Amino acid sequence: MLFVKAPAEVAESIRKKMLAAEIFDPNHAVEKSKSHVYFPAAKRAPGFDFVERKARTRKRKPRSLREALEGKLAPADLDVLVTSFDTIGDIAVIEVRYGLDEALIGNAILESHPAIKTVCKKGGAHTGPFRVMPVKVIAGENKTSAVYQEHGVRMRVDVDRVYFSPRLSSERLRIAKQVVPGEEIAGFFAGVGPFPLVIAKKKKCRIYAVELNPHAFELMRENIAMNKLRGEILPTLGDVREIAPYIPKCDRVLMPSPKTGESFLEPCISAAKPGGVVHYYEFAPDEDPYSGAIKRIEAAAESLGRKAKILNRRVVRPHSVRVSQVAIDFSVN
Ligand SMILES: C[S@@+](CC[C@H](N)C(=O)[O-])C[C@H]1O[C@@H](n2cnc3c(N)ncnc32)[C@H](O)[C@@H]1O
């Protein structure tokens, strides 16, 4: 096999010249002696000192899931493979089409992404009042809980027992940026606490965080302690409808429950001070994302003898075919 022989003291500059001349062979290992470095060469070119030596194949980590599966999965299966996945700490959560070899795919993720220690397969949609999506561990360590980090906050998430989406990260930051120091906030539908944690980390405020799922509630308590936000976030286990009347009227109300938010508009609006802001979420059709939600907001406010003023509307993320999650910020008098 062909190598370029380079004196050790100038080896790096010769390697760069080989790269520039496009003769460096990345598939074989670089060899060394006391005085020289031997770079594998794909072909000859003028200006280099070539020698013949025995070569060792270099084992290169695949750079993507697709690359890790090339040659292992049939081309037709590679074409339908969903190669994007959510990462929650050192856990990857991926959708695996029916009929594909899940262990093969899980192990390929471990091989191509060294920071991932566990791969979970999505077991269906988010269902039930807790919006939990069952998962199955298909490769790596047998666990479903990990510590996830965003915007300077650490939080423990159990992907099998609570709702959590890393895809709402920028939405959390968007809300945190709007908070004025000293605000009192109703952090309803809190889950493991991502909205309250990010807000309280960025702004001095008091957040009443309410969550119905006992597993999510316990993790939220752990996360509040982990981020040293005891006293700033006050967690309550229970139903927003029952708890809302007992918390002080707030400057801001968070409603991150797009599937069921509509039926909670009245108790959530009631939790806002006059002039308070409500952040409302819905899943809405792409052809008309806002008008249905705005009608529902206005009707709910009116039924309480209040008036809603729409401040902002935006598409947060795609949800399913022609359906997106939208956010509507409104104030109430
Ligand atoms: C879509 S998840 C959002 C969780 C969290 N805010 C997040 O972004 O990760 C909705 C959350 O509301 C909780 N939930 C559902 N109904 C509730 C209710 N009536 N009162 C309080 N929490 C409720 C669910 O258990 C779930 O954790």
GROMACS .gro file of C-alpha atoms and ligand atoms in nm:
model
  360
    1MET     CA    1   0.000   0.000   0.000
    2LEU     CA    2   0.120   0.351  -0.090
    3PHE     CA    3   0.230   0.593   0.189
    4VAL     CA    4   0.389   0.937   0.200
    5LYS     CA    5   0.698   0.932   0.424
    6ALA     CA    6   0.722   1.254   0.631
    7PRO     CA    7   0.993   1.353   0.882
    8ALA     CA    8   0.817   1.382   1.220
    9GLU     CA    9   0.901   1.753   1.265
   10VAL     CA   10   0.725   1.857   0.940
   11ALA     CA   11   0.459   1.584   0.936
   12GLU     CA   12   0.164   1.815   0.997
   13SER     CA   13   0.250   2.047   0.709
   14ILE     CA   14   0.294   1.746   0.477
   15ARG     CA   15  -0.044   1.608   0.588
   16LYS     CA   16  -0.204   1.946   0.500
   17LYS     CA   17  -0.031   1.944   0.160
   18MET     CA   18  -0.165   1.591   0.097
   19LEU     CA   19  -0.517   1.707   0.184
   20ALA     CA   20  -0.482   2.005  -0.051
   21ALA     CA   21  -0.356   1.770  -0.327
   22GLU     CA   22  -0.649   1.536  -0.252
   23ILE     CA   23  -0.426   1.230  -0.213
   24PHE     CA   24  -0.480   1.160   0.160
   25ASP     CA   25  -0.655   0.822   0.209
   26PRO     CA   26  -0.886   0.845   0.516
   27ASN     CA   27  -0.973   0.475   0.508
   28HIS     CA   28  -0.632   0.359   0.629
   29ALA     CA   29  -0.443   0.423   0.953
   30VAL     CA   30  -0.150   0.666   0.984
   31GLU     CA   31   0.170   0.476   1.081
   32LYS     CA   32   0.464   0.607   1.285
   33SER     CA   33   0.830   0.525   1.348
   34LYS     CA   34   1.066   0.713   1.587
   35SER     CA   35   1.172   0.961   1.317
   36HIS     CA   36   0.891   0.952   1.058
   37VAL     CA   37   0.517   0.960   1.010
   38TYR     CA   38   0.368   0.757   0.721
   39PHE     CA   39   0.046   0.896   0.575
   40PRO     CA   40  -0.172   0.662   0.363
   41ALA     CA   41  -0.203   0.791   0.008
   42ALA     CA   42  -0.486   0.725  -0.236
   43LYS     CA   43  -0.264   0.801  -0.538
   44ARG     CA   44   0.073   0.946  -0.641
   45ALA     CA   45   0.136   1.317  -0.694
   46PRO     CA   46   0.451   1.520  -0.753
   47GLY     CA   47   0.640   1.666  -0.454
   48PHE     CA   48   0.592   1.381  -0.204
   49ASP     CA   49   0.825   1.102  -0.087
   50PHE     CA   50   0.626   0.784  -0.157
   51VAL     CA   51   0.703   0.442  -0.001
   52GLU     CA   52   0.529   0.105   0.001
   53ARG     CA   53   0.422  -0.032   0.345
   54LYS     CA   54   0.172  -0.270   0.498
   55ALA     CA   55  -0.153  -0.082   0.575
   56ARG     CA   56  -0.413  -0.120   0.848
   57THR     CA   57  -0.775  -0.034   0.772
   58ARG     CA   58  -0.896   0.257   0.984
   59LYS     CA   59  -1.225   0.192   1.165
   60ARG     CA   60  -1.417   0.515   1.122
   61LYS     CA   61  -1.726   0.601   1.326
   62PRO     CA   62  -2.026   0.649   1.095
   63ARG     CA   63  -2.122   1.016   1.082
   64SER     CA   64  -2.498   0.964   1.068
   65LEU     CA   65  -2.763   0.704   1.135
   66ARG     CA   66  -2.810   0.660   0.762
   67GLU     CA   67  -2.438   0.600   0.708
   68ALA     CA   68  -2.431   0.349   0.997
   69LEU     CA   69  -2.711   0.152   0.830
   70GLU     CA   70  -2.575   0.158   0.475
   71GLY     CA   71  -2.512  -0.199   0.366
   72LYS     CA   72  -2.705  -0.334   0.667
   73LEU     CA   73  -3.055  -0.225   0.569
   74ALA     CA   74  -3.213  -0.290   0.229
   75PRO     CA   75  -3.209   0.026   0.009
   76ALA     CA   76  -3.592   0.032   0.007
   77ASP     CA   77  -3.594   0.024   0.389
   78LEU     CA   78  -3.328   0.298   0.403
   79ASP     CA   79  -3.557   0.514   0.191
   80VAL     CA   80  -3.846   0.494   0.440
   81LEU     CA   81  -3.627   0.521   0.748
   82VAL     CA   82  -3.709   0.819   0.972
   83THR     CA   83  -3.356   0.937   1.049
   84SER     CA   84  -3.441   1.229   1.279
   85PHE     CA   85  -3.495   1.163   1.648
   86ASP     CA   86  -3.542   1.355   1.971
   87THR     CA   87  -3.255   1.358   2.217
   88ILE     CA   88  -3.336   1.386   2.586
   89GLY     CA   89  -3.009   1.379   2.777
   90ASP     CA   90  -2.842   1.055   2.672
   91ILE     CA   91  -3.167   0.898   2.549
   92ALA     CA   92  -3.270   0.902   2.182
   93VAL     CA   93  -3.641   0.864   2.105
   94ILE     CA   94  -3.713   0.756   1.750
   95GLU     CA   95  -4.006   0.645   1.538
   96VAL     CA   96  -3.940   0.304   1.379
   97ARG     CA   97  -4.168   0.204   1.093
   98TYR     CA   98  -4.349  -0.129   1.133
   99GLY     CA   99  -4.147  -0.418   0.990
  100LEU     CA  100  -3.802  -0.256   1.026
  101ASP     CA  101  -3.540  -0.423   1.246
  102GLU     CA  102  -3.559  -0.205   1.559
  103ALA     CA  103  -3.249  -0.354   1.730
  104LEU     CA  104  -3.042  -0.290   1.416
  105ILE     CA  105  -3.160   0.072   1.403
  106GLY     CA  106  -3.111   0.125   1.778
  107ASN     CA  107  -2.756  -0.009   1.766
  108ALA     CA  108  -2.678   0.204   1.461
  109ILE     CA  109  -2.777   0.515   1.661
  110LEU     CA  110  -2.546   0.406   1.945
  111GLU     CA  111  -2.265   0.352   1.694
  112SER     CA  112  -2.308   0.687   1.516
  113HIS     CA  113  -2.388   0.902   1.824
  114PRO     CA  114  -2.144   0.818   2.107
  115ALA     CA  115  -2.322   1.049   2.359
  116ILE     CA  116  -2.640   0.839   2.332
  117LYS     CA  117  -2.657   0.554   2.583
  118THR     CA  118  -3.018   0.438   2.535
  119VAL     CA  119  -3.242   0.424   2.231
  120CYS     CA  120  -3.621   0.416   2.277
  121LYS     CA  121  -3.879   0.349   2.012
  122LYS     CA  122  -4.199   0.556   2.016
  123GLY     CA  123  -4.487   0.325   2.107
  124GLY     CA  124  -4.768   0.537   1.962
  125ALA     CA  125  -4.926   0.877   2.010
  126HIS     CA  126  -4.948   1.088   2.326
  127THR     CA  127  -5.265   0.973   2.497
  128GLY     CA  128  -5.478   1.012   2.808
  129PRO     CA  129  -5.503   1.309   3.042
  130PHE     CA  130  -5.128   1.296   3.116
  131ARG     CA  131  -5.042   1.305   2.740
  132VAL     CA  132  -4.792   1.022   2.789
  133MET     CA  133  -4.643   0.831   2.495
  134PRO     CA  134  -4.533   0.477   2.581
  135VAL     CA  135  -4.180   0.387   2.468
  136LYS     CA  136  -3.978   0.068   2.436
  137VAL     CA  137  -3.604   0.048   2.494
  138ILE     CA  138  -3.456  -0.105   2.176
  139ALA     CA  139  -3.081  -0.062   2.236
  140GLY     CA  140  -2.829   0.034   2.502
  141GLU     CA  141  -2.889   0.078   2.874
  142ASN     CA  142  -3.230  -0.034   2.993
  143LYS     CA  143  -3.362   0.296   3.131
  144THR     CA  144  -3.617   0.562   3.039
  145SER     CA  145  -3.502   0.849   3.258
  146ALA     CA  146  -3.230   1.104   3.181
  147VAL     CA  147  -3.124   1.459   3.264
  148TYR     CA  148  -3.197   1.705   2.984
  149GLN     CA  149  -3.046   2.055   2.962
  150GLU     CA  150  -3.170   2.374   2.798
  151HIS     CA  151  -3.125   2.749   2.855
  152GLY     CA  152  -2.908   2.689   3.164
  153VAL     CA  153  -3.163   2.457   3.327
  154ARG     CA  154  -3.124   2.085   3.404
  155MET     CA  155  -3.428   1.863   3.432
  156ARG     CA  156  -3.490   1.496   3.486
  157VAL     CA  157  -3.739   1.347   3.241
  158ASP     CA  158  -3.881   0.995   3.233
  159VAL     CA  159  -3.976   0.956   2.868
  160ASP     CA  160  -4.205   0.661   2.946
  161ARG     CA  161  -4.409   0.822   3.224
  162VAL     CA  162  -4.443   1.194   3.149
  163TYR     CA  163  -4.499   1.430   2.859
  164PHE     CA  164  -4.189   1.615   2.747
  165SER     CA  165  -4.080   1.773   2.420
  166PRO     CA  166  -3.738   1.926   2.351
  167ARG     CA  167  -3.902   2.084   2.045
  168LEU     CA  168  -4.070   2.348   2.265
  169SER     CA  169  -3.736   2.485   2.380
  170SER     CA  170  -3.754   2.810   2.181
  171GLU     CA  171  -4.115   2.864   2.285
  172ARG     CA  172  -4.009   2.842   2.649
  173LEU     CA  173  -3.738   3.101   2.589
  174ARG     CA  174  -3.982   3.325   2.401
  175ILE     CA  175  -4.215   3.335   2.702
  176ALA     CA  176  -3.928   3.379   2.951
  177LYS     CA  177  -3.810   3.686   2.759
  178GLN     CA  178  -4.152   3.852   2.801
  179VAL     CA  179  -4.161   3.812   3.179
  180VAL     CA  180  -4.107   4.130   3.381
  181PRO     CA  181  -3.913   4.075   3.706
  182GLY     CA  182  -4.145   4.047   4.006
  183GLU     CA  183  -4.434   3.888   3.814
  184GLU     CA  184  -4.659   3.623   3.966
  185ILE     CA  185  -4.723   3.348   3.713
  186ALA     CA  186  -4.970   3.060   3.695
  187GLY     CA  187  -4.764   2.778   3.541
  188PHE     CA  188  -5.050   2.544   3.459
  189PHE     CA  189  -5.006   2.201   3.289
  190ALA     CA  190  -4.649   2.214   3.415
  191GLY     CA  191  -4.530   1.856   3.343
  192VAL     CA  192  -4.177   1.811   3.482
  193GLY     CA  193  -4.155   2.190   3.495
  194PRO     CA  194  -3.981   2.304   3.174
  195PHE     CA  195  -4.174   2.633   3.129
  196PRO     CA  196  -4.154   2.735   3.500
  197LEU     CA  197  -3.788   2.629   3.528
  198VAL     CA  198  -3.669   2.822   3.222
  199ILE     CA  199  -3.870   3.132   3.321
  200ALA     CA  200  -3.760   3.129   3.686
  201LYS     CA  201  -3.397   3.074   3.585
  202LYS     CA  202  -3.406   3.382   3.361
  203LYS     CA  203  -3.628   3.621   3.562
  204LYS     CA  204  -3.691   3.680   3.933
  205CYS     CA  205  -4.058   3.585   3.974
  206ARG     CA  206  -4.296   3.355   4.161
  207ILE     CA  207  -4.458   3.069   3.969
  208TYR     CA  208  -4.751   2.857   4.087
  209ALA     CA  209  -4.688   2.533   3.895
  210VAL     CA  210  -4.980   2.290   3.872
  211GLU     CA  211  -4.957   1.934   3.734
  212LEU     CA  212  -5.197   1.638   3.740
  213ASN     CA  213  -4.960   1.347   3.664
  214PRO     CA  214  -4.801   1.233   3.995
  215HIS     CA  215  -4.482   1.110   3.819
  216ALA     CA  216  -4.438   1.443   3.641
  217PHE     CA  217  -4.512   1.626   3.965
  218GLU     CA  218  -4.243   1.432   4.156
  219LEU     CA  219  -3.990   1.500   3.880
  220MET     CA  220  -4.085   1.869   3.881
  221ARG     CA  221  -4.012   1.883   4.256
  222GLU     CA  222  -3.675   1.715   4.195
  223ASN     CA  223  -3.602   1.959   3.910
  224ILE     CA  224  -3.691   2.265   4.118
  225ALA     CA  225  -3.443   2.147   4.382
  226MET     CA  226  -3.178   2.054   4.123
  227ASN     CA  227  -3.193   2.409   3.982
  228LYS     CA  228  -3.207   2.573   4.327
  229LEU     CA  229  -3.542   2.737   4.250
  230ARG     CA  230  -3.723   2.638   4.571
  231GLY     CA  231  -3.941   2.931   4.680
  232GLU     CA  232  -3.954   3.072   4.328
  233ILE     CA  233  -4.156   2.782   4.185
  234LEU     CA  234  -4.435   2.652   4.410
  235PRO     CA  235  -4.551   2.313   4.278
  236THR     CA  236  -4.900   2.168   4.337
  237LEU     CA  237  -5.024   1.824   4.240
  238GLY     CA  238  -5.380   1.843   4.111
  239ASP     CA  239  -5.632   1.954   3.853
  240VAL     CA  240  -5.601   2.311   3.722
  241ARG     CA  241  -5.980   2.346   3.743
  242GLU     CA  242  -5.971   2.275   4.118
  243ILE     CA  243  -5.645   2.449   4.209
  244ALA     CA  244  -5.680   2.771   4.003
  245PRO     CA  245  -5.935   2.937   4.237
  246TYR     CA  246  -5.694   2.898   4.532
  247ILE     CA  247  -5.387   3.067   4.388
  248PRO     CA  248  -5.343   3.448   4.385
  249LYS     CA  249  -5.452   3.628   4.067
  250CYS     CA  250  -5.150   3.632   3.835
  251ASP     CA  251  -4.977   3.866   3.590
  252ARG     CA  252  -4.931   3.579   3.348
  253VAL     CA  253  -5.099   3.242   3.291
  254LEU     CA  254  -4.935   2.956   3.096
  255MET     CA  255  -5.159   2.701   2.922
  256PRO     CA  256  -4.920   2.457   2.745
  257SER     CA  257  -5.187   2.192   2.688
  258PRO     CA  258  -5.273   2.221   2.318
  259LYS     CA  259  -5.493   1.911   2.305
  260THR     CA  260  -5.728   2.007   2.589
  261GLY     CA  261  -5.656   2.376   2.652
  262GLU     CA  262  -5.984   2.485   2.499
  263SER     CA  263  -6.189   2.329   2.782
  264PHE     CA  264  -5.973   2.506   3.043
  265LEU     CA  265  -5.999   2.860   2.904
  266GLU     CA  266  -6.245   2.984   3.167
  267PRO     CA  267  -6.059   2.872   3.482
  268CYS     CA  268  -5.731   2.989   3.330
  269ILE     CA  269  -5.865   3.333   3.232
  270SER     CA  270  -6.010   3.360   3.584
  271ALA     CA  271  -5.658   3.310   3.722
  272ALA     CA  272  -5.536   3.629   3.547
  273LYS     CA  273  -5.534   3.973   3.711
  274PRO     CA  274  -5.700   4.257   3.517
  275GLY     CA  275  -5.444   4.330   3.245
  276GLY     CA  276  -5.287   3.988   3.290
  277VAL     CA  277  -5.151   3.793   2.991
  278VAL     CA  278  -5.252   3.438   2.897
  279HIS     CA  279  -5.038   3.213   2.672
  280TYR     CA  280  -5.278   2.973   2.504
  281TYR     CA  281  -5.192   2.676   2.279
  282GLU     CA  282  -5.399   2.470   2.034
  283PHE     CA  283  -5.351   2.222   1.752
  284ALA     CA  284  -5.500   2.398   1.450
  285PRO     CA  285  -5.545   2.336   1.075
  286ASP     CA  286  -5.271   2.498   0.865
  287GLU     CA  287  -5.524   2.649   0.621
  288ASP     CA  288  -5.681   2.858   0.902
  289PRO     CA  289  -5.464   2.835   1.213
  290TYR     CA  290  -5.602   3.116   1.433
  291SER     CA  291  -5.965   3.210   1.376
  292GLY     CA  292  -6.120   2.913   1.566
  293ALA     CA  293  -5.893   2.965   1.866
  294ILE     CA  294  -5.956   3.342   1.875
  295LYS     CA  295  -6.334   3.286   1.872
  296ARG     CA  296  -6.302   3.042   2.162
  297ILE     CA  297  -6.082   3.282   2.360
  298GLU     CA  298  -6.319   3.575   2.305
  299ALA     CA  299  -6.625   3.367   2.399
  300ALA     CA  300  -6.461   3.231   2.716
  301ALA     CA  301  -6.359   3.581   2.829
  302GLU     CA  302  -6.705   3.719   2.755
  303SER     CA  303  -6.872   3.439   2.956
  304LEU     CA  304  -6.671   3.567   3.255
  305GLY     CA  305  -6.770   3.931   3.189
  306ARG     CA  306  -6.418   4.011   3.062
  307LYS     CA  307  -6.272   4.112   2.730
  308ALA     CA  308  -5.976   3.946   2.558
  309LYS     CA  309  -5.727   4.145   2.349
  310ILE     CA  310  -5.512   3.936   2.114
  311LEU     CA  311  -5.148   4.040   2.150
  312ASN     CA  312  -4.965   3.790   1.933
  313ARG     CA  313  -5.018   3.470   1.738
  314ARG     CA  314  -4.766   3.228   1.593
  315VAL     CA  315  -4.714   2.876   1.467
  316VAL     CA  316  -4.496   2.698   1.723
  317ARG     CA  317  -4.422   2.376   1.533
  318PRO     CA  318  -4.579   2.131   1.290
  319HIS     CA  319  -4.787   1.861   1.461
  320SER     CA  320  -4.925   1.623   1.196
  321VAL     CA  321  -5.034   1.636   0.833
  322ARG     CA  322  -5.168   1.993   0.774
  323VAL     CA  323  -5.199   2.052   1.150
  324SER     CA  324  -4.970   2.272   1.362
  325GLN     CA  325  -4.937   2.375   1.723
  326VAL     CA  326  -5.019   2.745   1.751
  327ALA     CA  327  -4.964   2.991   2.035
  328ILE     CA  328  -5.194   3.284   2.100
  329ASP     CA  329  -5.096   3.543   2.358
  330PHE     CA  330  -5.382   3.758   2.485
  331SER     CA  331  -5.453   3.994   2.770
  332VAL     CA  332  -5.779   4.019   2.964
  333ASN     CA  333  -5.926   4.326   3.132
  334LIG     C1  334  -4.883   1.871   2.675
  334LIG     S1  335  -4.828   1.837   2.839
  334LIG     C2  336  -4.720   1.976   2.870
  334LIG     C3  337  -4.624   1.951   2.982
  334LIG     C4  338  -4.518   2.058   2.999
  334LIG     N1  339  -4.574   2.188   3.010
  334LIG     C5  340  -4.417   2.053   2.886
  334LIG     O1  341  -4.417   2.144   2.801
  334LIG     O2  342  -4.336   1.957   2.881
  334LIG     C6  343  -4.971   1.875   2.934
  334LIG     C7  344  -4.953   1.846   3.082
  334LIG     O3  345  -5.071   1.883   3.152
  334LIG     C8  346  -5.099   1.786   3.248
  334LIG     N2  347  -5.244   1.794   3.273
  334LIG     C9  348  -5.345   1.741   3.201
  334LIG     N3  349  -5.462   1.774   3.253
  334LIG    C10  350  -5.437   1.850   3.362
  334LIG    C11  351  -5.519   1.915   3.456
  334LIG     N4  352  -5.652   1.906   3.450
  334LIG     N5  353  -5.461   1.985   3.554
  334LIG    C12  354  -5.323   1.994   3.563
  334LIG     N6  355  -5.242   1.936   3.474
  334LIG    C13  356  -5.297   1.864   3.375
  334LIG    C14  357  -5.055   1.655   3.186
  334LIG     O4  358  -5.029   1.554   3.281
  334LIG    C15  359  -4.929   1.698   3.111
  334LIG     O5  360  -4.816   1.686   3.192
   0.00000   0.00000   0.00000
